[in-house]
XYZ file of C-alpha atoms in Angstrom:
756
model
C 5.289 9.605 8.513
C 3.175 9.797 5.333
C 3.331 8.041 1.958
C 5.503 10.751 0.407
C 8.151 10.329 3.086
C 8.089 6.555 2.602
C 8.587 6.865 -1.148
C 11.419 9.386 -0.750
C 13.117 7.081 1.713
C 12.919 4.160 -0.697
C 14.423 6.236 -3.489
C 17.208 7.550 -1.266
C 18.122 4.066 -0.059
C 18.237 2.710 -3.582
C 20.790 5.296 -4.575
C 23.090 4.065 -1.799
C 22.522 0.344 -1.620
C 22.486 -2.562 -4.054
C 23.587 -6.186 -4.651
C 24.647 -8.914 -6.475
C 25.961 -10.867 -9.441
C 24.956 -14.463 -9.909
C 27.535 -17.165 -10.241
C 27.889 -20.517 -8.605
C 24.374 -21.430 -9.681
C 22.662 -22.767 -12.766
C 21.581 -19.893 -15.010
C 19.934 -20.469 -18.383
C 19.198 -17.563 -20.732
C 18.132 -17.380 -24.334
C 15.335 -16.926 -26.833
C 12.512 -19.239 -27.928
C 11.481 -19.193 -31.588
C 9.239 -21.066 -34.001
C 11.414 -23.629 -35.807
C 9.622 -23.017 -39.118
C 9.203 -19.257 -39.466
C 11.869 -18.146 -36.944
C 9.366 -15.857 -35.167
C 9.939 -15.381 -31.445
C 7.357 -17.028 -29.179
C 5.943 -15.031 -26.303
C 5.033 -16.383 -22.857
C 6.412 -19.887 -23.446
C 6.435 -21.902 -20.204
C 9.623 -23.643 -19.108
C 10.870 -25.248 -15.918
C 13.631 -27.460 -14.627
C 12.305 -30.999 -15.007
C 10.905 -32.584 -11.822
C 10.918 -29.249 -9.971
C 8.695 -26.241 -9.348
C 11.342 -23.780 -10.568
C 10.123 -22.227 -13.786
C 9.481 -19.086 -15.788
C 8.154 -17.937 -19.156
C 9.480 -15.882 -22.043
C 8.802 -12.163 -22.056
C 7.192 -10.019 -24.736
C 10.437 -10.282 -26.758
C 10.657 -14.072 -26.562
C 13.571 -13.974 -24.084
C 13.853 -15.796 -20.778
C 16.075 -16.218 -17.724
C 15.888 -19.270 -15.463
C 18.103 -20.132 -12.523
C 18.437 -22.415 -9.514
C 20.884 -23.377 -6.773
C 19.748 -27.014 -6.985
C 22.644 -28.706 -8.763
C 20.763 -31.991 -9.173
C 18.542 -30.510 -11.906
C 19.933 -31.458 -15.290
C 17.025 -31.081 -17.710
C 14.908 -28.175 -18.931
C 11.324 -28.838 -20.012
C 9.720 -26.361 -22.437
C 5.990 -26.364 -23.195
C 3.784 -24.110 -25.272
C 0.261 -24.691 -26.466
C 0.193 -25.638 -30.128
C 3.846 -26.788 -30.098
C 5.642 -29.999 -29.265
C 7.191 -30.070 -25.803
C 10.986 -30.081 -25.615
C 13.236 -31.726 -23.002
C 16.756 -30.326 -23.102
C 19.905 -31.287 -21.202
C 21.701 -28.548 -19.291
C 24.968 -28.311 -17.357
C 24.369 -27.753 -13.607
C 26.238 -24.949 -11.883
C 27.029 -23.073 -15.083
C 25.773 -19.934 -16.814
C 24.759 -20.881 -20.330
C 22.849 -19.531 -23.312
C 20.234 -21.866 -24.743
C 18.283 -20.620 -27.773
C 15.331 -22.949 -28.255
C 13.374 -23.788 -31.401
C 9.924 -25.303 -30.966
C 8.106 -27.271 -33.659
C 4.346 -26.875 -34.153
C 2.144 -29.861 -33.411
C 1.594 -31.936 -36.531
C -1.723 -31.053 -38.170
C -3.309 -32.273 -41.383
C -3.966 -29.155 -43.371
C -5.478 -28.880 -46.779
C -3.956 -26.451 -49.230
C -5.269 -22.962 -48.665
C -4.978 -19.784 -50.620
C -4.145 -16.656 -48.622
C -5.739 -13.465 -49.872
C -5.935 -10.002 -48.385
C -9.139 -9.529 -46.462
C -10.969 -6.243 -46.332
C -10.639 -4.340 -43.073
C -13.609 -5.166 -40.879
C -14.793 -2.935 -38.061
C -14.571 -4.659 -34.697
C -17.924 -5.536 -33.164
C -19.193 -7.669 -30.276
C -22.173 -8.925 -32.252
C -21.558 -12.408 -33.604
C -17.953 -12.358 -32.332
C -17.005 -15.850 -31.057
C -14.257 -14.382 -28.872
C -16.792 -12.199 -27.082
C -19.206 -15.106 -26.725
C -16.410 -17.100 -25.101
C -15.584 -14.288 -22.681
C -19.241 -14.094 -21.714
C -19.082 -17.803 -20.877
C -16.033 -17.136 -18.716
C -17.877 -14.309 -16.939
C -20.925 -16.525 -16.414
C -18.801 -19.257 -14.804
C -16.604 -17.022 -12.619
C -18.332 -17.852 -9.315
C -17.614 -21.572 -9.518
C -13.979 -21.100 -10.583
C -12.993 -19.063 -7.544
C -11.610 -20.791 -4.429
C -14.563 -19.425 -2.448
C -16.842 -21.803 -4.354
C -15.467 -24.681 -2.269
C -16.705 -25.358 1.248
C -13.125 -25.690 2.490
C -9.797 -24.669 0.977
C -6.270 -24.791 2.367
C -2.880 -24.210 0.809
C 0.665 -23.114 1.520
C 1.878 -19.810 0.057
C 5.364 -18.380 -0.415
C 5.538 -14.619 -0.945
C 8.735 -12.946 -2.151
C 9.111 -9.222 -2.830
C 12.244 -7.566 -4.160
C 13.234 -4.036 -5.140
C 16.333 -3.258 -7.180
C 18.029 -0.195 -8.560
C 18.491 -0.468 -12.329
C 21.484 0.307 -14.519
C 23.693 1.954 -11.911
C 26.939 3.097 -13.513
C 29.936 0.810 -13.050
C 32.010 3.895 -12.272
C 29.966 4.734 -9.188
C 32.026 2.416 -6.989
C 35.188 4.260 -8.073
C 33.996 7.593 -6.668
C 35.523 8.586 -3.354
C 32.271 8.683 -1.391
C 31.143 5.238 -2.580
C 34.453 3.361 -2.423
C 33.688 2.116 1.059
C 30.428 0.626 -0.302
C 32.150 -1.240 -3.116
C 31.197 -4.629 -1.654
C 27.585 -3.635 -2.250
C 27.879 -1.891 -5.591
C 29.929 -4.652 -7.217
C 27.237 -7.255 -6.616
C 25.111 -6.996 -9.722
C 22.502 -9.187 -11.342
C 22.305 -9.038 -15.132
C 20.114 -12.111 -15.561
C 16.767 -11.355 -13.910
C 15.669 -8.890 -16.597
C 17.359 -9.297 -19.991
C 19.414 -6.250 -20.908
C 19.098 -4.632 -17.481
C 21.689 -4.551 -14.700
C 19.963 -4.765 -11.326
C 21.232 -4.036 -7.821
C 18.776 -5.748 -5.458
C 18.693 -4.009 -2.095
C 15.329 -4.828 -0.548
C 14.001 -8.346 -0.062
C 11.269 -9.817 2.064
C 10.002 -13.404 2.227
C 6.965 -14.879 3.886
C 5.755 -18.486 4.144
C 2.203 -19.090 5.333
C -0.444 -21.761 5.747
C -3.879 -20.529 4.672
C -7.349 -21.804 5.537
C -10.786 -20.908 4.207
C -14.193 -22.071 5.445
C -17.341 -21.113 3.591
C -19.964 -21.507 6.327
C -19.659 -19.725 8.621
C -17.218 -17.822 6.435
C -13.746 -17.475 7.899
C -10.286 -16.931 6.433
C -7.207 -17.597 8.512
C -3.514 -17.194 7.721
C -0.825 -18.718 9.907
C 2.646 -17.261 9.286
C 5.183 -20.087 9.302
C 8.177 -17.895 8.575
C 9.000 -14.335 7.571
C 12.285 -12.700 6.793
C 13.251 -9.237 5.616
C 16.280 -7.035 5.227
C 16.779 -4.882 8.280
C 17.832 -1.267 7.858
C 17.933 -0.772 11.605
C 16.341 2.163 13.368
C 16.679 4.412 10.312
C 13.833 2.791 8.409
C 10.598 1.319 9.715
C 10.964 -2.090 8.058
C 7.480 -3.274 8.957
C 5.789 -0.149 7.646
C 7.941 -0.154 4.512
C 7.106 -3.808 3.828
C 3.366 -3.244 4.161
C 3.501 -0.204 1.911
C 5.356 -2.111 -0.810
C 2.948 -5.032 -0.507
C 0.060 -2.614 -0.984
C 1.681 -1.389 -4.213
C 2.086 -5.001 -5.407
C -1.315 -6.174 -4.233
C -2.654 -9.694 -4.763
C -3.940 -10.080 -8.320
C -7.219 -11.964 -8.638
C -8.237 -12.027 -12.289
C -11.719 -13.239 -11.299
C -12.455 -9.959 -9.553
C -14.088 -7.231 -11.610
C -11.324 -4.816 -10.688
C -7.640 -5.428 -9.969
C -5.821 -3.086 -7.604
C -2.222 -2.589 -8.709
C 0.391 0.154 -8.177
C -2.210 2.144 -6.146
C -4.538 2.182 -9.181
C -7.554 0.136 -10.120
C -7.630 -1.707 -13.453
C -10.640 -3.375 -15.039
C -10.090 -7.135 -15.289
C -10.251 -8.637 -18.814
C -12.905 -11.035 -17.514
C -14.877 -8.484 -15.487
C -18.615 -8.289 -15.971
C -18.125 -5.140 -18.089
C -15.108 -6.430 -20.036
C -16.861 -6.783 -23.452
C -17.731 -3.073 -23.289
C -14.173 -1.861 -22.761
C -11.974 -4.569 -24.328
C -11.516 -6.057 -27.783
C -11.057 -9.841 -27.850
C -9.513 -12.055 -30.539
C -9.196 -15.837 -30.773
C -5.538 -16.642 -31.481
C -5.354 -20.431 -31.239
C -7.077 -23.592 -30.043
C -4.971 -26.433 -28.599
C -5.230 -29.527 -26.420
C -3.160 -29.762 -23.235
C -3.479 -32.731 -20.857
C -6.637 -33.829 -22.650
C -8.200 -30.386 -22.083
C -8.996 -28.133 -25.005
C -7.790 -24.555 -24.516
C -8.444 -21.382 -26.448
C -5.888 -18.602 -26.470
C -7.540 -15.193 -26.455
C -5.702 -11.935 -26.907
C -7.252 -8.716 -25.695
C -6.571 -5.019 -26.018
C -8.328 -1.876 -24.715
C -10.822 -0.169 -26.968
C -9.308 3.069 -25.689
C -5.630 2.680 -24.858
C -5.655 5.576 -22.385
C -8.115 3.889 -19.976
C -7.018 1.897 -16.914
C -7.083 -1.412 -18.759
C -4.733 -4.290 -19.491
C -3.575 -5.850 -22.714
C -2.243 -9.352 -23.169
C -3.600 -12.885 -23.507
C -5.428 -15.558 -21.549
C -5.960 -19.288 -22.035
C -9.509 -20.530 -21.443
C -10.523 -24.159 -20.841
C -13.250 -25.646 -23.032
C -14.199 -28.351 -20.519
C -17.462 -26.750 -19.420
C -15.819 -24.784 -16.616
C -14.504 -21.984 -18.862
C -11.702 -21.378 -16.387
C -8.529 -19.338 -16.833
C -5.527 -21.649 -17.251
C -2.917 -18.956 -17.846
C -2.860 -15.167 -18.198
C -0.397 -12.453 -19.135
C -1.483 -8.916 -18.257
C 0.421 -5.813 -19.326
C -0.315 -2.109 -18.948
C -0.553 -0.035 -22.092
C 2.201 2.591 -22.402
C -0.380 5.293 -23.197
C -1.679 5.221 -19.622
C -0.181 8.055 -17.620
C 1.131 6.375 -14.448
C 3.631 8.569 -12.627
C 7.135 7.040 -12.622
C 5.830 3.715 -13.996
C 7.409 2.665 -17.292
C 5.885 -0.802 -17.534
C 3.949 -3.394 -15.544
C 3.557 -7.073 -16.317
C 1.590 -9.752 -14.456
C 1.957 -13.479 -15.175
C -0.606 -15.886 -13.723
C -0.364 -19.681 -13.897
C -3.091 -22.080 -12.807
C -2.891 -25.801 -11.990
C -5.618 -28.408 -12.205
C -7.254 -29.833 -9.095
C -8.290 -33.510 -8.871
C -11.851 -32.375 -9.646
C -10.553 -30.917 -12.959
C -10.990 -27.316 -11.841
C -8.084 -24.893 -11.615
C -6.388 -22.944 -8.832
C -3.728 -20.255 -8.979
C -0.283 -21.838 -8.676
C 1.975 -18.848 -9.345
C 1.655 -15.090 -9.655
C 4.513 -12.867 -10.751
C 4.326 -9.060 -10.876
C 7.113 -6.993 -12.421
C 7.019 -3.200 -12.385
C 9.628 -0.853 -13.834
C 9.702 2.598 -12.213
C 11.647 5.023 -14.394
C 13.117 8.007 -12.576
C 14.538 9.951 -15.517
C 13.330 11.042 -18.923
C 15.821 8.900 -20.823
C 14.560 5.778 -19.088
C 18.054 4.406 -18.427
C 17.671 4.166 -14.671
C 14.979 3.540 -12.152
C 13.676 0.953 -9.754
C 12.588 -2.573 -10.617
C 10.168 -4.263 -8.278
C 8.981 -7.864 -8.361
C 6.542 -9.810 -6.254
C 6.253 -13.561 -6.727
C 3.572 -15.668 -5.043
C 3.904 -19.449 -5.228
C 1.164 -21.813 -4.004
C 1.414 -25.519 -3.155
C -0.267 -28.293 -1.133
C -3.659 -27.178 -2.383
C -6.429 -29.148 -0.628
C -10.172 -28.642 -1.174
C -13.278 -29.773 0.695
C -11.412 -31.379 3.579
C -12.765 -29.801 6.773
C -10.527 -29.202 9.772
C -11.580 -28.937 13.423
C -13.249 -25.652 14.352
C -10.159 -24.694 16.360
C -8.243 -24.429 13.069
C -10.440 -21.552 11.914
C -11.056 -19.869 15.281
C -9.095 -16.906 16.577
C -7.476 -13.999 14.779
C -7.469 -13.904 10.985
C -3.682 -13.457 10.943
C -1.535 -15.468 13.321
C 2.168 -14.845 13.689
C 4.829 -15.315 16.340
C 8.355 -14.299 17.251
C 9.479 -17.794 16.285
C 8.270 -17.245 12.716
C 10.389 -14.074 12.493
C 13.585 -15.868 13.520
C 13.659 -18.971 11.323
C 17.050 -20.497 10.543
C 18.669 -20.609 7.122
C 18.102 -24.365 7.073
C 14.357 -23.806 7.561
C 14.210 -21.502 4.545
C 16.348 -23.812 2.413
C 13.953 -26.683 3.130
C 10.654 -24.778 2.881
C 11.013 -22.134 0.155
C 8.631 -22.837 -2.700
C 10.943 -20.870 -4.995
C 14.669 -20.195 -5.160
C 16.721 -17.121 -4.365
C 19.274 -15.854 -6.817
C 22.806 -15.387 -5.605
C 22.125 -11.659 -5.652
C 19.012 -11.999 -3.540
C 20.668 -14.303 -1.025
C 23.398 -11.728 -0.368
C 21.026 -8.850 0.282
C 20.547 -9.834 3.926
C 24.273 -10.023 4.646
C 25.132 -6.807 2.800
C 22.536 -4.715 4.607
C 23.659 -6.144 7.958
C 27.242 -5.182 7.091
C 26.180 -1.634 6.311
C 24.645 -1.259 9.771
C 28.085 -1.567 11.358
C 29.657 1.147 9.188
C 29.873 4.549 10.967
C 29.782 6.462 7.666
C 26.547 4.757 6.646
C 24.955 5.426 10.024
C 25.906 9.106 9.847
C 24.466 9.391 6.330
C 21.203 7.720 7.344
C 20.988 9.873 10.466
C 21.077 12.997 8.313
C 18.638 11.550 5.785
C 16.160 10.548 8.504
C 16.262 14.016 10.027
C 15.750 15.715 6.647
C 13.089 13.378 5.279
C 11.195 12.134 8.331
C 11.935 15.105 10.565
C 13.206 13.105 13.551
C 16.661 12.383 14.972
C 16.796 9.083 16.820
C 18.628 8.636 20.101
C 17.532 5.048 20.666
C 14.610 5.208 23.119
C 13.880 8.855 22.228
C 13.384 10.775 18.980
C 13.946 14.521 18.656
C 11.663 16.405 16.286
C 9.837 17.164 14.111
C 12.432 19.352 12.442
C 9.902 21.292 10.321
C 8.390 22.739 13.513
C 11.632 23.944 15.108
C 11.012 27.403 13.681
C 7.859 29.207 12.527
C 6.214 32.609 12.782
C 2.748 34.158 13.068
C 1.254 37.614 13.862
C 0.617 36.836 17.546
C 3.808 35.065 18.594
C 6.197 36.583 16.103
C 9.241 34.333 15.839
C 8.455 30.977 17.423
C 11.004 28.339 18.381
C 9.977 24.856 19.397
C 11.802 21.705 20.469
C 10.297 18.363 21.401
C 10.238 14.662 20.786
C 8.718 11.304 21.620
C 9.733 7.962 23.034
C 10.065 4.830 20.890
C 9.404 1.116 21.484
C 13.073 0.782 22.435
C 12.173 2.425 25.747
C 8.957 0.447 26.266
C 6.154 -1.147 24.265
C 3.628 -0.156 26.916
C 4.685 3.330 28.008
C 4.838 6.235 25.537
C 5.623 9.869 26.183
C 5.465 12.875 23.879
C 6.388 16.469 24.662
C 7.442 19.821 23.287
C 8.186 23.330 24.500
C 7.818 26.503 22.423
C 8.440 30.198 22.948
C 7.083 33.231 21.056
C 9.355 36.269 21.003
C 6.515 38.736 20.304
C 4.024 37.651 22.967
C 6.876 36.476 25.238
C 4.901 33.428 26.341
C 5.883 29.795 26.775
C 3.802 27.040 25.207
C 4.067 23.380 26.040
C 2.626 19.918 25.602
C 3.099 16.666 27.466
C 1.298 13.340 27.137
C 1.702 9.955 28.779
C 0.123 6.819 27.315
C -0.129 3.343 28.801
C -1.052 0.264 26.747
C -3.523 -2.065 28.478
C -3.082 -5.120 26.225
C 0.708 -5.543 26.288
C 0.950 -4.303 22.697
C 2.179 -1.099 21.173
C -0.491 1.602 21.246
C -0.093 1.787 17.464
C -0.874 -1.911 16.957
C -4.334 -3.180 16.117
C -6.385 -3.636 18.227
C -5.620 -0.566 20.324
C -6.362 -0.566 24.029
C -4.812 2.259 26.004
C -5.316 5.185 28.346
C -3.733 8.606 27.762
C -3.402 11.772 29.817
C -2.180 15.055 28.339
C -1.804 18.720 29.114
C -1.294 21.452 26.502
C -1.031 25.233 26.354
C -0.647 26.614 22.852
C -2.026 28.961 20.235
C -4.656 28.015 17.677
C -6.532 29.629 14.823
C -10.248 28.932 15.441
C -11.748 27.192 12.449
C -8.467 25.753 11.160
C -7.954 22.045 11.658
C -5.414 20.664 9.216
C -4.693 17.019 8.476
C -1.346 15.239 8.664
C 0.682 18.366 9.571
C 1.352 20.499 12.624
C -0.024 24.004 12.444
C 3.391 25.359 13.466
C 5.038 23.749 10.457
C 7.348 26.390 8.988
C 5.696 26.256 5.547
C 2.288 26.898 7.103
C 3.543 30.205 8.481
C 2.716 31.620 5.052
C -1.028 32.242 4.849
C -3.576 33.939 2.640
C -5.598 36.918 3.809
C -5.720 38.263 7.342
C -4.751 35.813 10.069
C -4.416 37.726 13.326
C -7.315 36.250 15.321
C -5.891 33.569 17.603
C -6.744 31.684 20.781
C -4.595 30.588 23.673
C -5.911 27.115 24.463
C -5.330 25.353 27.785
C -6.363 21.705 27.568
C -6.329 18.942 30.150
C -7.382 15.662 28.590
C -7.970 12.088 29.706
C -8.733 9.521 26.979
C -9.544 5.802 27.018
C -9.517 3.863 23.712
C -10.630 0.272 23.160
C -10.666 -1.466 19.766
C -12.061 -4.933 19.084
C -11.099 -7.601 16.571
C -14.295 -6.931 14.587
C -13.035 -3.336 14.037
C -15.588 -1.773 16.340
C -14.094 0.691 18.814
C -15.149 3.191 21.399
C -13.374 6.183 22.940
C -14.216 7.768 26.287
C -12.855 11.241 26.924
C -12.775 14.062 29.451
C -11.512 17.534 28.506
C -11.191 20.694 30.558
C -10.704 23.519 28.096
C -9.985 27.227 28.555
C -9.961 29.591 25.569
C -8.369 33.029 25.825
C -8.563 35.418 22.831
C -5.335 36.729 21.331
C -4.363 39.129 18.555
C -7.344 41.089 17.262
C -9.850 38.502 18.553
C -11.921 39.416 21.636
C -14.975 38.081 23.480
C -17.924 40.313 24.452
C -20.713 39.217 26.750
C -24.305 40.546 26.505
C -23.468 42.119 23.139
C -27.080 43.292 22.599
C -27.445 44.909 26.006
C -26.802 48.552 26.817
C -23.629 47.691 28.726
C -21.773 44.762 27.111
C -18.859 43.401 29.070
C -15.522 42.028 27.926
C -15.050 38.298 28.586
C -11.436 37.411 29.252
C -11.772 33.666 28.688
C -14.170 30.750 28.348
C -13.813 27.586 30.383
C -15.755 24.378 29.846
C -15.524 20.771 30.899
C -16.663 18.066 28.499
C -17.213 14.329 28.581
C -17.475 12.484 25.283
C -18.206 9.057 23.868
C -17.207 8.116 20.322
C -18.349 4.915 18.604
C -16.578 3.832 15.437
C -17.068 0.854 13.129
C -14.653 0.310 10.231
C -15.250 -3.203 8.816
C -12.203 -4.975 7.358
C -9.972 -1.976 8.046
C -6.246 -2.526 7.494
C -3.231 -0.343 8.198
C 0.250 0.475 7.058
C 1.651 -0.511 10.423
C 4.832 1.138 11.663
C 6.622 1.259 14.979
C 5.158 4.588 16.040
C 2.434 5.230 13.509
C -0.304 3.503 11.586
C -2.030 4.743 8.453
C -5.393 3.285 7.309
C -5.380 1.581 3.915
C -8.416 2.673 1.872
C -10.887 -0.091 1.052
C -14.396 -0.330 -0.326
C -16.115 -0.592 3.058
C -17.810 2.400 4.736
C -16.671 3.782 8.084
C -19.361 4.802 10.599
C -18.602 7.259 13.402
C -20.930 8.624 16.076
C -19.854 11.015 18.830
C -21.767 12.423 21.758
C -20.301 15.334 23.775
C -21.803 16.862 26.911
C -20.678 20.094 28.572
C -20.725 20.004 32.381
C -21.475 23.299 34.122
C -19.719 24.040 37.422
C -17.172 21.232 36.930
C -13.621 22.628 37.167
C -14.897 26.186 36.605
C -16.975 25.200 33.582
C -19.679 27.749 32.728
C -21.969 25.957 30.266
C -24.296 22.999 29.864
C -24.743 21.739 26.326
C -24.915 18.577 24.213
C -23.480 17.905 20.772
C -24.226 14.938 18.511
C -21.940 14.281 15.526
C -22.768 11.527 13.005
C -20.408 10.783 10.140
C -20.138 8.322 7.238
C -16.935 7.967 5.188
C -16.681 5.896 2.029
C -13.800 5.282 -0.385
C -15.780 4.446 -3.522
C -13.938 2.584 -6.271
C -15.335 3.372 -9.714
C -13.240 1.070 -11.887
C -11.882 2.871 -14.973
C -13.535 6.099 -13.785
C -11.141 6.282 -10.814
C -12.369 6.639 -7.262
C -14.113 9.092 -4.964
C -13.714 9.844 -1.270
C -17.173 10.629 0.063
C -17.960 12.021 3.517
C -21.426 12.743 4.909
C -21.647 14.453 8.300
C -24.411 15.896 10.445
C -23.798 17.919 13.633
C -26.404 19.213 16.116
C -25.703 21.215 19.268
C -28.357 21.597 21.984
C -28.108 24.469 24.469
C -27.328 28.173 24.478
C -23.569 28.690 24.293
C -21.111 31.293 22.935
C -19.860 30.929 19.389
C -16.365 29.539 20.245
C -18.138 26.406 21.555
C -20.310 25.993 18.458
C -19.162 24.245 15.297
C -16.620 26.498 13.586
C -16.509 24.965 10.141
C -13.042 24.017 8.939
C -11.407 26.583 6.670
C -7.899 26.765 5.256
C -5.992 29.963 4.529
C -2.633 28.265 4.005
C -1.221 27.555 0.567
C -1.535 23.800 1.111
C -4.677 21.963 0.009
C -6.545 20.150 2.784
C -9.157 17.524 1.961
C -11.296 18.003 5.050
C -11.516 21.804 4.884
C -13.360 24.371 2.801
C -10.267 25.660 1.069
C -11.885 28.809 -0.409
C -13.412 29.856 2.901
C -11.774 32.107 5.495
C -11.370 30.922 9.060
C -14.344 31.785 11.364
C -16.476 32.686 8.345
C -19.245 30.206 9.254
C -20.336 29.039 12.694
C -23.442 26.945 13.391
C -25.297 24.871 15.951
C -26.682 22.520 13.292
C -25.235 21.508 9.961
C -25.155 18.820 7.304
C -22.094 18.512 5.070
C -21.417 16.379 2.015
C -17.862 16.268 0.678
C -16.878 14.435 -2.521
C -13.268 14.273 -3.632
C -13.334 12.719 -7.124
C -10.212 11.335 -8.832
C -10.752 10.308 -12.458
C -7.174 8.958 -12.722
C -6.680 10.327 -16.219
C -9.979 9.101 -17.684
C -10.475 12.475 -19.368
C -7.041 14.104 -19.497
C -5.269 10.997 -20.799
C -7.364 11.397 -23.938
C -6.173 14.963 -24.520
C -3.269 15.107 -27.009
C 0.092 16.264 -25.608
């Protein structure tokens, strides 16, 4: 399964599922304005008094606040430069409360307002820029890593909803049976938008950090997610969504969000790319704050706009931030993104992040009336600094979880949530569970899974992939194939995969079978891997074509450019042992007995330069190999029967040594091959990113060309990153080579600036 399949699945599910209107709870909505000039006030903070349940007004001055706690009867509203307000509310009711705030009393002398000439923005002599440079200078001491020890509790909630689904949808014949889902709407989370929440995941964790020796540890106390059953890989889906809504650390130079990298407004290079303006100076809790607004110098770059509050206590820390993405940035399907960050003061007068809220609106049509809303809210509490724990607290794996944490009771969540669920959110779990028992839903998802993922599940076995059932090529003619693989429902330690294929032109059977056994009582797809695998395969192959992510007998790859009638029949017998370690170092031991037989117009000739060359019917070799791999800090989108590496800024080192063994299982050649490779995903801030690969290969020994390095070519109509896409297969063969590949993505840095 790849990212495209995951995204299509999400979209398909959202068109079927939704939830929930909110009543039976306290819901406050309204607008906050200046009592004197009637202007709306943006990003005003408000919370139920004596609670941690709060929010802020949006960029239109509107807000929505809710809770199930019926003992909360007062609403506290605060905004720098204005008097705080304490308002009485009616618990358990939905009510509209438009709030007027009065500015703090200030002694002002009479001033005369005159039109000022337009001044060109400059950094020189700009007090706002000087202040930002102070913030940049003090970043290291304002990050949690500046403490020797840090610990805190974190509550992570992610939700996806379908927006503005027609009320008439539930009246249509196909959807009538899903009326209990479609009638549950939430019109309060986002003002003016009707939401149908259908995906929800919660996680509660205790987090520890030690500076020396540096160690970060997260203990999962509880996690809960909607369960779509066998149709959707819930774990993989959850990790993919979390990667989209990544943690936002404003103190980093770059912020990764919605699979793109944005330059932070307090990055080291911020004064070069942002314009800053001082909006206000106020005193809150005896600390003077300055409100700075910022905007990109070029609105098409990957930059934010918004405002931040900076402390003037010598720490120059961020006390609050609102980050929004400019509409001129071309982000596919993304209509708007907003990030709200709130910081609380520690006893030592420094600040830590107390709440992070990310809201993204994915528009799926040109009119912008529908789409998907996604939110991720992180709430932090019990923040403790410089209190060391025993070494056993920090030892062990960086992430600790358990089956107990995945099966917490409702009473546990009611007592330990650091935030509240809306009525709509709380019903998501029950509604999705109800759908699982509906035969019509299961039939629909069965069809969708087969079409989108390519596999039909039969519990412990999956049939597929469907896109390889039929294909064609010049050697085999029409080719039919059927196969499948086992799932963790059969066993977490034993895995089997197989297929059989038949070509009607060459009238030959092809087959594959593999058996894998996990040696660490974990799935072979779970980190760290530790397994042994044996496989046997007889199939056709185009020498010099090695595609990523797809099977070569995919139906769409039957269409090729140029002449493609030189094939091999490959007979492989493999034995592989893989062992990964917690530090992300791994090694792989392998043995392969390999026979190559030419097919189509390909043929082998021995002693080609002699007076009497002879035809060679096949080549047989036996190889042993050792691969060493080190991928520091590597993470994965982890699914039940797949894992996909998540790109990060750390390089990946790979070294492989292969030795051919003459006279072992009819092997004819002695040789040695050394392959060294370095891969790097290089983030370049507003200039995008580049995938860089450097590889050197050297073969020692005299061997025929099919055993040399046949450099990857691609004559299909699909682009392949690891191939020379303008080169024909078998065009270059070598016993020594050095290759540098750079795949640069500017993410619109140039084309976003082109009109239309």
